[in-house]
PDB file of C-alpha atoms in Angstrom:
ATOM      1  CA  MET N 194      -2.994 -10.298  14.469  1.00 50.00           C
ATOM      2  CA  LYS N 195      -6.167  -8.672  15.840  1.00 49.00           C
ATOM      3  CA  HIS N 196      -6.146  -5.159  17.231  1.00 50.00           C
ATOM      4  CA  SER N 197      -9.519  -4.614  18.792  1.00 44.00           C
ATOM      5  CA  GLY N 198      -9.359  -2.128  21.629  1.00 42.00           C
ATOM      6  CA  GLN N 199      -5.975  -1.989  23.289  1.00 44.00           C
ATOM      7  CA  GLU N 200      -4.984  -5.546  22.358  1.00 46.00           C
ATOM      8  CA  ALA N 201      -1.654  -5.925  20.650  1.00 45.00           C
ATOM      9  CA  ARG N 202       0.204  -9.009  19.615  1.00 46.00           C
ATOM     10  CA  THR N 203       2.185 -10.293  22.572  1.00 45.00           C
ATOM     11  CA  GLU N 204       3.505 -13.506  21.050  1.00 49.00           C
ATOM     12  CA  ALA N 205       5.892 -11.456  18.908  1.00 48.00           C
ATOM     13  CA  PRO N 206       8.754 -13.241  17.250  1.00 52.00           C
ATOM     14  CA  SER N 207      11.949 -12.321  19.011  1.00 50.00           C
ATOM     15  CA  LEU N 208      15.192 -11.312  17.426  1.00 50.00           C
ATOM     16  CA  ARG N 209      17.944 -13.592  18.522  1.00 50.00           C
ATOM     17  CA  LEU N 210      20.542 -11.888  20.614  1.00 44.00           C
ATOM     18  CA  VAL N 211      23.859 -11.568  18.864  1.00 46.00           C
ATOM     19  CA  LYS N 212      27.333 -10.865  20.131  1.00 52.00           C
ATOM     20  CA  ASP N 213      27.555  -7.560  18.267  1.00 69.00           C
ATOM     21  CA  GLU N 214      26.604  -4.996  20.929  1.00 76.00           C
ATOM     22  CA  PRO N 215      24.673  -2.577  18.643  1.00 76.00           C
ATOM     23  CA  MET N 216      22.695  -5.493  17.234  1.00 83.00           C
ATOM     24  CA  GLN N 217      22.058  -6.771  20.741  1.00 84.00           C
ATOM     25  CA  ARG N 218      20.575  -3.383  21.659  1.00 81.00           C
ATOM     26  CA  VAL N 219      18.382  -3.403  18.546  1.00 84.00           C
ATOM     27  CA  SER N 220      17.258  -6.899  19.523  1.00 87.00           C
ATOM     28  CA  GLU N 221      16.372  -5.705  23.028  1.00 86.00           C
ATOM     29  CA  LEU N 222      14.406  -2.760  21.625  1.00 87.00           C
ATOM     30  CA  TYR N 223      12.566  -5.046  19.217  1.00 90.00           C
ATOM     31  CA  ASN N 224      11.650  -7.614  21.852  1.00 91.00           C
ATOM     32  CA  ARG N 225      10.604  -5.020  24.390  1.00 90.00           C
ATOM     33  CA  HIS N 226       8.598  -2.607  22.206  1.00 91.00           C
ATOM     34  CA  LEU N 227       7.228  -4.619  19.283  1.00 94.00           C
ATOM     35  CA  PRO N 228       3.632  -4.963  20.599  1.00 95.00           C
ATOM     36  CA  GLU N 229       3.181  -1.238  21.251  1.00 95.00           C
ATOM     37  CA  LEU N 230       4.792  -0.305  17.914  1.00 95.00           C
ATOM     38  CA  LEU N 231       2.529  -2.730  16.048  1.00 95.00           C
ATOM     39  CA  PHE N 232      -0.488  -1.300  17.833  1.00 96.00           C
ATOM     40  CA  LEU N 233       0.562   2.261  16.957  1.00 95.00           C
ATOM     41  CA  ALA N 234       1.075   1.309  13.312  1.00 95.00           C
ATOM     42  CA  TYR N 235      -2.259  -0.516  13.162  1.00 94.00           C
ATOM     43  CA  GLN N 236      -4.072   2.554  14.480  1.00 95.00           C
ATOM     44  CA  ILE N 237      -2.697   4.580  11.575  1.00 94.00           C
ATOM     45  CA  VAL N 238      -2.807   2.184   8.612  1.00 92.00           C
ATOM     46  CA  GLY N 239      -5.776   0.096   9.705  1.00 91.00           C
ATOM     47  CA  ASN N 240      -4.567  -3.359   8.729  1.00 89.00           C
ATOM     48  CA  ASP N 241      -2.195  -5.936  10.154  1.00 90.00           C
ATOM     49  CA  GLU N 242      -0.049  -6.505   7.096  1.00 91.00           C
ATOM     50  CA  ASP N 243       0.797  -2.838   6.544  1.00 91.00           C
ATOM     51  CA  ALA N 244       1.369  -2.325  10.278  1.00 93.00           C
ATOM     52  CA  GLU N 245       3.843  -5.210  10.325  1.00 94.00           C
ATOM     53  CA  ASP N 246       5.555  -3.909   7.175  1.00 93.00           C
ATOM     54  CA  ALA N 247       5.938  -0.429   8.675  1.00 94.00           C
ATOM     55  CA  VAL N 248       7.461  -1.726  11.913  1.00 95.00           C
ATOM     56  CA  ALA N 249       9.715  -4.164  10.044  1.00 94.00           C
ATOM     57  CA  GLY N 250      10.925  -1.352   7.793  1.00 92.00           C
ATOM     58  CA  VAL N 251      11.836   0.779  10.800  1.00 93.00           C
ATOM     59  CA  PHE N 252      13.813  -2.049  12.392  1.00 91.00           C
ATOM     60  CA  GLU N 253      15.527  -2.905   9.092  1.00 91.00           C
ATOM     61  CA  ARG N 254      16.696   0.699   8.865  1.00 90.00           C
ATOM     62  CA  LEU N 255      17.748   0.647  12.510  1.00 88.00           C
ATOM     63  CA  ILE N 256      19.792  -2.514  11.893  1.00 86.00           C
ATOM     64  CA  ARG N 257      21.574  -0.801   8.978  1.00 87.00           C
ATOM     65  CA  ILE N 258      22.531   2.241  11.070  1.00 85.00           C
ATOM     66  CA  ALA N 259      22.928   0.564  14.486  1.00 80.00           C
ATOM     67  CA  GLY N 260      26.722   0.728  14.498  1.00 78.00           C
ATOM     68  CA  GLU N 261      26.731   4.417  13.645  1.00 80.00           C
ATOM     69  CA  MET N 262      24.098   5.149  16.301  1.00 76.00           C
ATOM     70  CA  GLU N 263      26.061   3.149  18.880  1.00 71.00           C
ATOM     71  CA  ARG N 264      29.237   5.139  18.139  1.00 75.00           C
ATOM     72  CA  SER N 265      27.354   8.413  18.557  1.00 69.00           C
ATOM     73  CA  GLY N 266      25.866   7.222  21.858  1.00 68.00           C
ATOM     74  CA  ILE N 267      22.270   7.401  20.657  1.00 67.00           C
ATOM     75  CA  LEU N 268      21.431   3.692  20.690  1.00 64.00           C
ATOM     76  CA  SER N 269      20.049   2.616  24.049  1.00 63.00           C
ATOM     77  CA  PRO N 270      17.404   0.027  24.949  1.00 55.00           C
ATOM     78  CA  ASP N 271      15.164   2.612  26.597  1.00 58.00           C
ATOM     79  CA  GLY N 272      14.787   6.338  26.899  1.00 63.00           C
ATOM     80  CA  GLU N 273      15.008   8.387  23.758  1.00 75.00           C
ATOM     81  CA  MET N 274      15.048   5.365  21.449  1.00 84.00           C
ATOM     82  CA  VAL N 275      11.421   4.552  22.265  1.00 87.00           C
ATOM     83  CA  GLY N 276      10.398   8.019  21.111  1.00 88.00           C
ATOM     84  CA  TYR N 277      12.577   7.660  18.029  1.00 88.00           C
ATOM     85  CA  LEU N 278      10.972   4.300  17.214  1.00 91.00           C
ATOM     86  CA  LYS N 279       7.429   5.616  17.672  1.00 93.00           C
ATOM     87  CA  ILE N 280       8.087   8.636  15.469  1.00 93.00           C
ATOM     88  CA  SER N 281       9.793   6.446  12.858  1.00 94.00           C
ATOM     89  CA  VAL N 282       6.864   3.996  12.814  1.00 96.00           C
ATOM     90  CA  ARG N 283       4.367   6.842  12.589  1.00 96.00           C
ATOM     91  CA  ASN N 284       6.265   8.409   9.687  1.00 95.00           C
ATOM     92  CA  ALA N 285       6.570   5.047   7.915  1.00 94.00           C
ATOM     93  CA  CYS N 286       2.802   4.595   8.229  1.00 94.00           C
ATOM     94  CA  PHE N 287       2.078   8.068   6.863  1.00 94.00           C
ATOM     95  CA  ASP N 288       4.436   7.345   3.963  1.00 91.00           C
ATOM     96  CA  MET N 289       2.452   4.163   3.250  1.00 90.00           C
ATOM     97  CA  LEU N 290      -0.804   6.112   3.276  1.00 90.00           C
ATOM     98  CA  ARG N 291       0.641   8.717   0.887  1.00 88.00           C
ATOM     99  CA  VAL N 292       1.761   5.974  -1.500  1.00 84.00           C
ATOM    100  CA  ARG N 293      -1.688   4.336  -1.287  1.00 83.00           C
ATOM    101  CA  LYS N 294      -3.355   7.660  -2.064  1.00 83.00           C
ATOM    102  CA  ARG N 295      -1.012   8.295  -4.997  1.00 80.00           C
ATOM    103  CA  GLN N 296      -1.668   4.804  -6.364  1.00 76.00           C
ATOM    104  CA  ALA N 297      -5.430   5.253  -6.007  1.00 76.00           C
ATOM    105  CA  SER N 298      -5.211   8.598  -7.802  1.00 75.00           C
ATOM    106  CA  LEU N 299      -3.214   7.040 -10.617  1.00 71.00           C
ATOM    107  CA  LEU N 300      -5.698   4.176 -10.868  1.00 68.00           C
ATOM    108  CA  ASP N 301      -8.575   6.677 -11.037  1.00 71.00           C
ATOM    109  CA  ARG N 302      -6.832   8.557 -13.867  1.00 70.00           C
ATOM    110  CA  VAL N 303      -6.320   5.298 -15.768  1.00 67.00           C
ATOM    111  CA  ARG N 304      -9.986   4.386 -15.301  1.00 66.00           C
ATOM    112  CA  VAL N 305     -11.083   7.801 -16.553  1.00 66.00           C
ATOM    113  CA  SER N 306      -8.768   7.641 -19.567  1.00 64.00           C
ATOM    114  CA  LEU N 307     -10.131   4.190 -20.434  1.00 63.00           C
ATOM    115  CA  GLY N 308     -13.699   5.345 -19.913  1.00 62.00           C
ATOM    116  CA  LEU N 309     -14.277   2.887 -17.071  1.00 58.00           C
ATOM    117  CA  ASN N 310     -15.612   5.502 -14.640  1.00 58.00           C
ATOM    118  CA  ARG N 311     -18.260   6.971 -16.889  1.00 59.00           C
ATOM    119  CA  LYS N 312     -21.676   7.270 -15.385  1.00 63.00           C
ATOM    120  CA  PRO N 313     -24.666   6.943 -17.666  1.00 70.00           C
ATOM    121  CA  GLU N 314     -25.658  10.293 -19.134  1.00 74.00           C
ATOM    122  CA  ALA N 315     -29.172   9.966 -17.721  1.00 76.00           C
ATOM    123  CA  TYR N 316     -27.740   9.661 -14.208  1.00 72.00           C
ATOM    124  CA  GLU N 317     -25.507  12.694 -14.709  1.00 75.00           C
ATOM    125  CA  ARG N 318     -28.480  14.716 -16.015  1.00 80.00           C
ATOM    126  CA  PHE N 319     -30.567  13.575 -13.034  1.00 78.00           C
ATOM    127  CA  GLN N 320     -27.856  14.716 -10.618  1.00 75.00           C
ATOM    128  CA  GLN N 321     -27.470  18.080 -12.354  1.00 80.00           C
ATOM    129  CA  GLU N 322     -31.223  18.711 -12.439  1.00 82.00           C
ATOM    130  CA  ALA N 323     -31.557  17.736  -8.775  1.00 81.00           C
ATOM    131  CA  MET N 324     -28.738  20.107  -7.845  1.00 81.00           C
ATOM    132  CA  ASN N 325     -30.313  22.930  -9.868  1.00 82.00           C
ATOM    133  CA  LEU N 326     -33.674  22.385  -8.138  1.00 83.00           C
ATOM    134  CA  MET N 327     -32.027  22.428  -4.724  1.00 85.00           C
ATOM    135  CA  MET N 328     -30.024  25.559  -5.570  1.00 85.00           C
ATOM    136  CA  GLU N 329     -33.318  27.303  -6.435  1.00 86.00           C
ATOM    137  CA  GLU N 330     -34.467  26.667  -2.852  1.00 86.00           C
ATOM    138  CA  LEU N 331     -31.563  28.710  -1.466  1.00 87.00           C
ATOM    139  CA  SER N 332     -31.684  32.459  -0.963  1.00 90.00           C
ATOM    140  CA  GLY N 333     -29.999  34.620  -3.590  1.00 89.00           C
ATOM    141  CA  ARG N 334     -26.992  35.291  -1.342  1.00 91.00           C
ATOM    142  CA  GLU N 335     -26.622  31.600  -0.415  1.00 91.00           C
ATOM    143  CA  ARG N 336     -26.805  30.657  -4.085  1.00 89.00           C
ATOM    144  CA  GLN N 337     -24.165  33.267  -5.055  1.00 91.00           C
ATOM    145  CA  ILE N 338     -21.750  32.188  -2.341  1.00 92.00           C
ATOM    146  CA  LEU N 339     -22.246  28.447  -2.853  1.00 88.00           C
ATOM    147  CA  GLN N 340     -21.876  28.761  -6.632  1.00 88.00           C
ATOM    148  CA  ARG N 341     -18.576  30.622  -6.285  1.00 90.00           C
ATOM    149  CA  HIS N 342     -17.392  28.068  -3.735  1.00 89.00           C
ATOM    150  CA  ILE N 343     -18.242  25.233  -6.144  1.00 86.00           C
ATOM    151  CA  GLU N 344     -16.282  27.075  -8.851  1.00 87.00           C
ATOM    152  CA  GLY N 345     -13.215  26.925  -6.606  1.00 89.00           C
ATOM    153  CA  TYR N 346     -13.086  30.416  -5.131  1.00 90.00           C
ATOM    154  CA  LYS N 347     -11.572  30.729  -1.658  1.00 92.00           C
ATOM    155  CA  ASN N 348     -13.675  32.220   1.146  1.00 92.00           C
ATOM    156  CA  HIS N 349     -11.663  35.441   1.252  1.00 93.00           C
ATOM    157  CA  GLU N 350     -12.034  35.846  -2.540  1.00 93.00           C
ATOM    158  CA  ILE N 351     -15.803  35.395  -2.320  1.00 92.00           C
ATOM    159  CA  ALA N 352     -15.981  37.870   0.568  1.00 93.00           C
ATOM    160  CA  GLU N 353     -13.998  40.441  -1.387  1.00 93.00           C
ATOM    161  CA  GLU N 354     -16.047  39.996  -4.562  1.00 91.00           C
ATOM    162  CA  LEU N 355     -19.407  40.241  -2.763  1.00 92.00           C
ATOM    163  CA  SER N 356     -18.285  42.929  -0.276  1.00 93.00           C
ATOM    164  CA  VAL N 357     -19.067  40.864   2.807  1.00 93.00           C
ATOM    165  CA  SER N 358     -16.921  39.560   5.640  1.00 94.00           C
ATOM    166  CA  GLU N 359     -15.165  36.216   5.414  1.00 92.00           C
ATOM    167  CA  LEU N 360     -17.141  35.148   8.493  1.00 94.00           C
ATOM    168  CA  THR N 361     -20.378  35.856   6.604  1.00 93.00           C
ATOM    169  CA  VAL N 362     -19.151  33.706   3.722  1.00 93.00           C
ATOM    170  CA  ARG N 363     -18.211  30.866   6.070  1.00 93.00           C
ATOM    171  CA  ASN N 364     -21.548  30.988   7.914  1.00 93.00           C
ATOM    172  CA  THR N 365     -23.556  31.270   4.704  1.00 92.00           C
ATOM    173  CA  LEU N 366     -21.698  28.304   3.181  1.00 91.00           C
ATOM    174  CA  HIS N 367     -22.365  26.265   6.301  1.00 92.00           C
ATOM    175  CA  ASN N 368     -26.077  27.076   6.228  1.00 90.00           C
ATOM    176  CA  ALA N 369     -26.353  26.509   2.459  1.00 89.00           C
ATOM    177  CA  ARG N 370     -24.667  23.096   2.683  1.00 88.00           C
ATOM    178  CA  LYS N 371     -26.915  22.164   5.578  1.00 88.00           C
ATOM    179  CA  ARG N 372     -30.015  23.087   3.571  1.00 86.00           C
ATOM    180  CA  ILE N 373     -28.754  21.227   0.491  1.00 84.00           C
ATOM    181  CA  ARG N 374     -28.135  18.070   2.569  1.00 85.00           C
ATOM    182  CA  LYS N 375     -31.620  18.328   4.070  1.00 84.00           C
ATOM    183  CA  LEU N 376     -33.186  18.869   0.639  1.00 80.00           C
ATOM    184  CA  TRP N 377     -31.188  15.953  -0.804  1.00 78.00           C
ATOM    185  CA  ARG N 378     -32.462  13.633   1.927  1.00 79.00           C
ATOM    186  CA  ILE N 379     -36.043  14.725   1.229  1.00 76.00           C
ATOM    187  CA  PHE N 380     -35.510  14.446  -2.516  1.00 69.00           C
ATOM    188  CA  MET N 381     -34.052  10.928  -2.297  1.00 69.00           C
ATOM    189  CA  THR N 382     -36.789   9.498  -0.022  1.00 67.00           C
TER     190      THR N 382
END
């Protein structure tokens, strides 16, 4: 399934209509809204397989609760159900992204514990020396503020400690980062 631009899969497999009225309504929703839901999911997760999994998960859940939704008068082929489906697909996609991030974080911790992410010491020294040289190019105030920011201080904490406004801290950080990026580009060419 390709999703370039506004294209969405239109040859979607259809759910067969069943005699059970709630299931028939779920089938109608699926057949009518699958392309736009797949497109929405693809925009969030960025790949076809995960987009299809997210949409399938939403419809599997809907199938499980269709009878209950029908009894409460919520299940309808149009109207509020489209919004419900879009929000459900969006949430399913964000859940997938959170799981991916958690798995990547766990994998990074395993790599670190096994020593697989270690950079050569010479490279680390090079980076540290380059950063020190660039920091020397900043003004004293820029250096103070950037150093505290690197150490994890919040802007309001830096402002309080240095007796300046938070706006001054924010602007100084912006300018210091800009100068560091410029110096890094010069240094690396």
